Amino acid sequence: MSLLSVCEQLCETLSRTDAPRVYLRDTRGLCNATISDLGIGYCDINTFGTLGVNLDGRITFPIKNTDGDIIGFGGRILGDGSPKYLNSPASAVYDKS
């Protein structure tokens, strides 16, 4: 599965999940157009094992290279939990440092 198709699925999950949409709109002040333009999504179950990180219960953000290709994901947990933020692990195309 390509990272672009994963991003599309995460965006679809966000579109049908109330809590993260309310958080993004009411707490962060983001409109639907901005959410869509940025590719923000939500992972409600861990169906994306190829990401190398468990993003369950997290708002997701695609990490892109300078060409605009998705090379990983970041995730922010909703509610309590630790760590608050997780990123995809480092790879040949993504270096967290």
mmCIF file of N, CA, C and O in Angstrom, residues 11-68:
data_model
loop_
_atom_site.group_PDB
_atom_site.id
_atom_site.type_symbol
_atom_site.label_atom_id
_atom_site.label_comp_id
_atom_site.label_asym_id
_atom_site.label_seq_id
_atom_site.Cartn_x
_atom_site.Cartn_y
_atom_site.Cartn_z
ATOM 1 N N CYS A 11 -7.565 10.312 5.916
ATOM 2 C CA CYS A 11 -8.440 11.475 5.707
ATOM 3 C C CYS A 11 -9.903 11.053 5.681
ATOM 4 O O CYS A 11 -10.763 11.743 6.242
ATOM 5 N N GLU A 12 -10.176 9.933 5.069
ATOM 6 C CA GLU A 12 -11.543 9.409 5.032
ATOM 7 C C GLU A 12 -12.029 9.068 6.443
ATOM 8 O O GLU A 12 -13.168 9.367 6.812
ATOM 9 N N THR A 13 -11.159 8.466 7.236
ATOM 10 C CA THR A 13 -11.520 8.146 8.618
ATOM 11 C C THR A 13 -11.844 9.416 9.391
ATOM 12 O O THR A 13 -12.826 9.466 10.141
ATOM 13 N N LEU A 14 -11.043 10.459 9.197
ATOM 14 C CA LEU A 14 -11.305 11.736 9.867
ATOM 15 C C LEU A 14 -12.667 12.290 9.464
ATOM 16 O O LEU A 14 -13.408 12.795 10.308
ATOM 17 N N SER A 15 -13.022 12.163 8.195
ATOM 18 C CA SER A 15 -14.270 12.748 7.706
ATOM 19 C C SER A 15 -15.505 12.126 8.347
ATOM 20 O O SER A 15 -16.568 12.728 8.358
ATOM 21 N N ARG A 16 -15.358 10.924 8.925
ATOM 22 C CA ARG A 16 -16.510 10.269 9.540
ATOM 23 C C ARG A 16 -16.348 10.052 11.049
ATOM 24 O O ARG A 16 -17.093 9.275 11.643
ATOM 25 N N THR A 17 -15.395 10.766 11.662
ATOM 26 C CA THR A 17 -15.153 10.616 13.093
ATOM 27 C C THR A 17 -15.280 11.976 13.761
ATOM 28 O O THR A 17 -14.499 12.885 13.492
ATOM 29 N N ASP A 18 -16.260 12.121 14.643
ATOM 30 C CA ASP A 18 -16.595 13.430 15.213
ATOM 31 C C ASP A 18 -15.525 14.042 16.114
ATOM 32 O O ASP A 18 -15.174 15.211 15.950
ATOM 33 N N ALA A 19 -15.009 13.302 17.092
ATOM 34 C CA ALA A 19 -14.127 13.889 18.109
ATOM 35 C C ALA A 19 -12.906 14.600 17.517
ATOM 36 O O ALA A 19 -12.626 15.748 17.885
ATOM 37 N N PRO A 20 -12.174 13.993 16.590
ATOM 38 C CA PRO A 20 -11.012 14.712 16.057
ATOM 39 C C PRO A 20 -11.406 15.917 15.196
ATOM 40 O O PRO A 20 -10.711 16.937 15.206
ATOM 41 N N ARG A 21 -12.523 15.825 14.483
ATOM 42 C CA ARG A 21 -12.980 16.970 13.676
ATOM 43 C C ARG A 21 -13.346 18.142 14.572
ATOM 44 O O ARG A 21 -12.997 19.293 14.291
ATOM 45 N N VAL A 22 -14.046 17.865 15.676
ATOM 46 C CA VAL A 22 -14.417 18.917 16.623
ATOM 47 C C VAL A 22 -13.154 19.529 17.230
ATOM 48 O O VAL A 22 -13.047 20.751 17.350
ATOM 49 N N TYR A 23 -12.186 18.700 17.611
ATOM 50 C CA TYR A 23 -10.929 19.198 18.172
ATOM 51 C C TYR A 23 -10.221 20.124 17.177
ATOM 52 O O TYR A 23 -9.795 21.224 17.539
ATOM 53 N N LEU A 24 -10.100 19.681 15.941
ATOM 54 C CA LEU A 24 -9.402 20.493 14.933
ATOM 55 C C LEU A 24 -10.126 21.805 14.664
ATOM 56 O O LEU A 24 -9.501 22.859 14.532
ATOM 57 N N ARG A 25 -11.444 21.749 14.620
ATOM 58 C CA ARG A 25 -12.235 22.943 14.340
ATOM 59 C C ARG A 25 -12.313 23.880 15.551
ATOM 60 O O ARG A 25 -11.983 25.063 15.452
ATOM 61 N N ASP A 26 -12.728 23.355 16.688
ATOM 62 C CA ASP A 26 -13.024 24.198 17.842
ATOM 63 C C ASP A 26 -11.799 24.558 18.675
ATOM 64 O O ASP A 26 -11.713 25.669 19.189
ATOM 65 N N THR A 27 -10.869 23.647 18.821
ATOM 66 C CA THR A 27 -9.692 23.909 19.649
ATOM 67 C C THR A 27 -8.558 24.524 18.841
ATOM 68 O O THR A 27 -7.882 25.440 19.303
ATOM 69 N N ARG A 28 -8.354 24.023 17.633
ATOM 70 C CA ARG A 28 -7.244 24.494 16.802
ATOM 71 C C ARG A 28 -7.655 25.533 15.762
ATOM 72 O O ARG A 28 -6.805 26.143 15.124
ATOM 73 N N GLY A 29 -8.949 25.725 15.559
ATOM 74 C CA GLY A 29 -9.429 26.755 14.646
ATOM 75 C C GLY A 29 -9.203 26.475 13.175
ATOM 76 O O GLY A 29 -9.118 27.400 12.370
ATOM 77 N N LEU A 30 -9.142 25.196 12.806
ATOM 78 C CA LEU A 30 -8.914 24.841 11.409
ATOM 79 C C LEU A 30 -10.245 24.624 10.686
ATOM 80 O O LEU A 30 -11.140 23.961 11.203
ATOM 81 N N CYS A 31 -10.349 25.167 9.495
ATOM 82 C CA CYS A 31 -11.545 24.946 8.686
ATOM 83 C C CYS A 31 -11.355 23.676 7.856
ATOM 84 O O CYS A 31 -10.243 23.161 7.704
ATOM 85 N N ASN A 32 -12.437 23.181 7.299
ATOM 86 C CA ASN A 32 -12.387 21.952 6.504
ATOM 87 C C ASN A 32 -11.430 22.061 5.329
ATOM 88 O O ASN A 32 -10.738 21.095 4.998
ATOM 89 N N ALA A 33 -11.364 23.214 4.695
ATOM 90 C CA ALA A 33 -10.474 23.385 3.549
ATOM 91 C C ALA A 33 -9.007 23.241 3.965
ATOM 92 O O ALA A 33 -8.216 22.594 3.263
ATOM 93 N N THR A 34 -8.644 23.815 5.095
ATOM 94 C CA THR A 34 -7.264 23.709 5.583
ATOM 95 C C THR A 34 -6.939 22.267 5.953
ATOM 96 O O THR A 34 -5.861 21.758 5.611
ATOM 97 N N ILE A 35 -7.856 21.606 6.625
ATOM 98 C CA ILE A 35 -7.660 20.204 6.997
ATOM 99 C C ILE A 35 -7.428 19.370 5.746
ATOM 100 O O ILE A 35 -6.503 18.555 5.682
ATOM 101 N N SER A 36 -8.228 19.589 4.729
ATOM 102 C CA SER A 36 -8.097 18.853 3.480
ATOM 103 C C SER A 36 -6.796 19.197 2.757
ATOM 104 O O SER A 36 -6.071 18.305 2.299
ATOM 105 N N ASP A 37 -6.483 20.482 2.669
ATOM 106 C CA ASP A 37 -5.264 20.917 1.979
ATOM 107 C C ASP A 37 -4.005 20.330 2.613
ATOM 108 O O ASP A 37 -3.041 20.014 1.913
ATOM 109 N N LEU A 38 -4.006 20.197 3.940
ATOM 110 C CA LEU A 38 -2.836 19.686 4.649
ATOM 111 C C LEU A 38 -2.794 18.160 4.710
ATOM 112 O O LEU A 38 -1.800 17.578 5.135
ATOM 113 N N GLY A 39 -3.879 17.509 4.315
ATOM 114 C CA GLY A 39 -3.924 16.046 4.353
ATOM 115 C C GLY A 39 -4.032 15.483 5.757
ATOM 116 O O GLY A 39 -3.598 14.362 6.021
ATOM 117 N N ILE A 40 -4.641 16.255 6.660
ATOM 118 C CA ILE A 40 -4.789 15.807 8.043
ATOM 119 C C ILE A 40 -5.831 14.693 8.094
ATOM 120 O O ILE A 40 -6.882 14.778 7.466
ATOM 121 N N GLY A 41 -5.516 13.641 8.831
ATOM 122 C CA GLY A 41 -6.419 12.506 8.943
ATOM 123 C C GLY A 41 -6.545 12.055 10.379
ATOM 124 O O GLY A 41 -6.133 12.743 11.310
ATOM 125 N N TYR A 42 -7.105 10.862 10.553
ATOM 126 C CA TYR A 42 -7.272 10.288 11.889
ATOM 127 C C TYR A 42 -7.183 8.773 11.781
ATOM 128 O O TYR A 42 -7.745 8.169 10.867
ATOM 129 N N CYS A 43 -6.483 8.174 12.732
ATOM 130 C CA CYS A 43 -6.361 6.717 12.775
ATOM 131 C C CYS A 43 -7.120 6.210 13.991
ATOM 132 O O CYS A 43 -6.709 6.456 15.128
ATOM 133 N N ASP A 44 -8.240 5.535 13.749
ATOM 134 C CA ASP A 44 -9.039 5.034 14.868
ATOM 135 C C ASP A 44 -8.709 3.601 15.223
ATOM 136 O O ASP A 44 -8.981 3.154 16.313
ATOM 137 N N ILE A 45 -8.137 2.858 14.313
ATOM 138 C CA ILE A 45 -7.663 1.506 14.599
ATOM 139 C C ILE A 45 -6.348 1.307 13.860
ATOM 140 O O ILE A 45 -6.096 1.950 12.840
ATOM 141 N N ASN A 46 -5.513 0.448 14.378
ATOM 142 C CA ASN A 46 -4.195 0.271 13.773
ATOM 143 C C ASN A 46 -4.280 -0.686 12.591
ATOM 144 O O ASN A 46 -3.999 -1.861 12.706
ATOM 145 N N THR A 47 -4.663 -0.137 11.447
ATOM 146 C CA THR A 47 -4.727 -0.945 10.233
ATOM 147 C C THR A 47 -3.569 -0.622 9.305
ATOM 148 O O THR A 47 -3.502 -1.122 8.198
ATOM 149 N N PHE A 48 -2.660 0.195 9.772
ATOM 150 C CA PHE A 48 -1.582 0.664 8.915
ATOM 151 C C PHE A 48 -0.227 0.241 9.460
ATOM 152 O O PHE A 48 0.638 1.050 9.744
ATOM 153 N N GLY A 49 -0.033 -1.068 9.648
ATOM 154 C CA GLY A 49 1.207 -1.596 10.198
ATOM 155 C C GLY A 49 2.438 -1.221 9.404
ATOM 156 O O GLY A 49 3.541 -1.161 9.940
ATOM 157 N N THR A 50 2.274 -0.930 8.113
ATOM 158 C CA THR A 50 3.424 -0.574 7.288
ATOM 159 C C THR A 50 4.006 0.778 7.666
ATOM 160 O O THR A 50 5.103 1.109 7.246
ATOM 161 N N LEU A 51 3.303 1.553 8.480
ATOM 162 C CA LEU A 51 3.839 2.841 8.910
ATOM 163 C C LEU A 51 4.962 2.667 9.917
ATOM 164 O O LEU A 51 5.752 3.573 10.127
ATOM 165 N N GLY A 52 5.033 1.514 10.562
ATOM 166 C CA GLY A 52 6.062 1.257 11.540
ATOM 167 C C GLY A 52 5.829 1.934 12.877
ATOM 168 O O GLY A 52 6.709 1.962 13.726
ATOM 169 N N VAL A 53 4.655 2.504 13.057
ATOM 170 C CA VAL A 53 4.323 3.171 14.312
ATOM 171 C C VAL A 53 2.820 3.040 14.524
ATOM 172 O O VAL A 53 2.046 3.067 13.575
ATOM 173 N N ASN A 54 2.422 2.878 15.776
ATOM 174 C CA ASN A 54 1.013 2.731 16.096
ATOM 175 C C ASN A 54 0.397 4.120 16.263
ATOM 176 O O ASN A 54 0.723 4.833 17.202
ATOM 177 N N LEU A 55 -0.476 4.492 15.366
ATOM 178 C CA LEU A 55 -1.107 5.809 15.397
ATOM 179 C C LEU A 55 -2.550 5.759 15.878
ATOM 180 O O LEU A 55 -3.299 6.704 15.686
ATOM 181 N N ASP A 56 -2.941 4.661 16.529
ATOM 182 C CA ASP A 56 -4.308 4.544 17.045
ATOM 183 C C ASP A 56 -4.688 5.742 17.898
ATOM 184 O O ASP A 56 -3.929 6.165 18.769
ATOM 185 N N GLY A 57 -5.861 6.307 17.639
ATOM 186 C CA GLY A 57 -6.374 7.405 18.438
ATOM 187 C C GLY A 57 -5.630 8.711 18.228
ATOM 188 O O GLY A 57 -5.678 9.591 19.072
ATOM 189 N N ARG A 58 -4.972 8.837 17.094
ATOM 190 C CA ARG A 58 -4.180 10.039 16.818
ATOM 191 C C ARG A 58 -4.632 10.742 15.544
ATOM 192 O O ARG A 58 -4.976 10.110 14.557
ATOM 193 N N ILE A 59 -4.607 12.058 15.616
ATOM 194 C CA ILE A 59 -4.752 12.877 14.419
ATOM 195 C C ILE A 59 -3.446 12.736 13.657
ATOM 196 O O ILE A 59 -2.370 12.793 14.252
ATOM 197 N N THR A 60 -3.522 12.522 12.361
ATOM 198 C CA THR A 60 -2.318 12.250 11.578
ATOM 199 C C THR A 60 -2.003 13.396 10.622
ATOM 200 O O THR A 60 -2.905 14.070 10.120
ATOM 201 N N PHE A 61 -0.718 13.568 10.408
ATOM 202 C CA PHE A 61 -0.205 14.601 9.517
ATOM 203 C C PHE A 61 0.809 13.964 8.583
ATOM 204 O O PHE A 61 1.773 13.353 9.062
ATOM 205 N N PRO A 62 0.637 14.094 7.283
ATOM 206 C CA PRO A 62 1.644 13.535 6.390
ATOM 207 C C PRO A 62 2.935 14.358 6.469
ATOM 208 O O PRO A 62 2.896 15.584 6.569
ATOM 209 N N ILE A 63 4.054 13.670 6.464
ATOM 210 C CA ILE A 63 5.368 14.316 6.396
ATOM 211 C C ILE A 63 5.820 14.180 4.956
ATOM 212 O O ILE A 63 5.848 13.073 4.406
ATOM 213 N N LYS A 64 6.161 15.315 4.337
ATOM 214 C CA LYS A 64 6.500 15.318 2.913
ATOM 215 C C LYS A 64 7.946 15.751 2.691
ATOM 216 O O LYS A 64 8.495 16.529 3.462
ATOM 217 N N ASN A 65 8.520 15.260 1.593
ATOM 218 C CA ASN A 65 9.851 15.713 1.214
ATOM 219 C C ASN A 65 9.726 16.996 0.390
ATOM 220 O O ASN A 65 8.617 17.511 0.188
ATOM 221 N N THR A 66 10.840 17.507 -0.088
ATOM 222 C CA THR A 66 10.820 18.774 -0.820
ATOM 223 C C THR A 66 10.091 18.673 -2.155
ATOM 224 O O THR A 66 9.702 19.695 -2.711
ATOM 225 N N ASP A 67 9.887 17.456 -2.651
ATOM 226 C CA ASP A 67 9.125 17.262 -3.889
ATOM 227 C C ASP A 67 7.631 17.126 -3.632
ATOM 228 O O ASP A 67 6.842 16.999 -4.565
ATOM 229 N N GLY A 68 7.234 17.118 -2.359
ATOM 230 C CA GLY A 68 5.823 16.981 -2.011
ATOM 231 C C GLY A 68 5.352 15.550 -1.854
ATOM 232 O O GLY A 68 4.157 15.306 -1.675
#
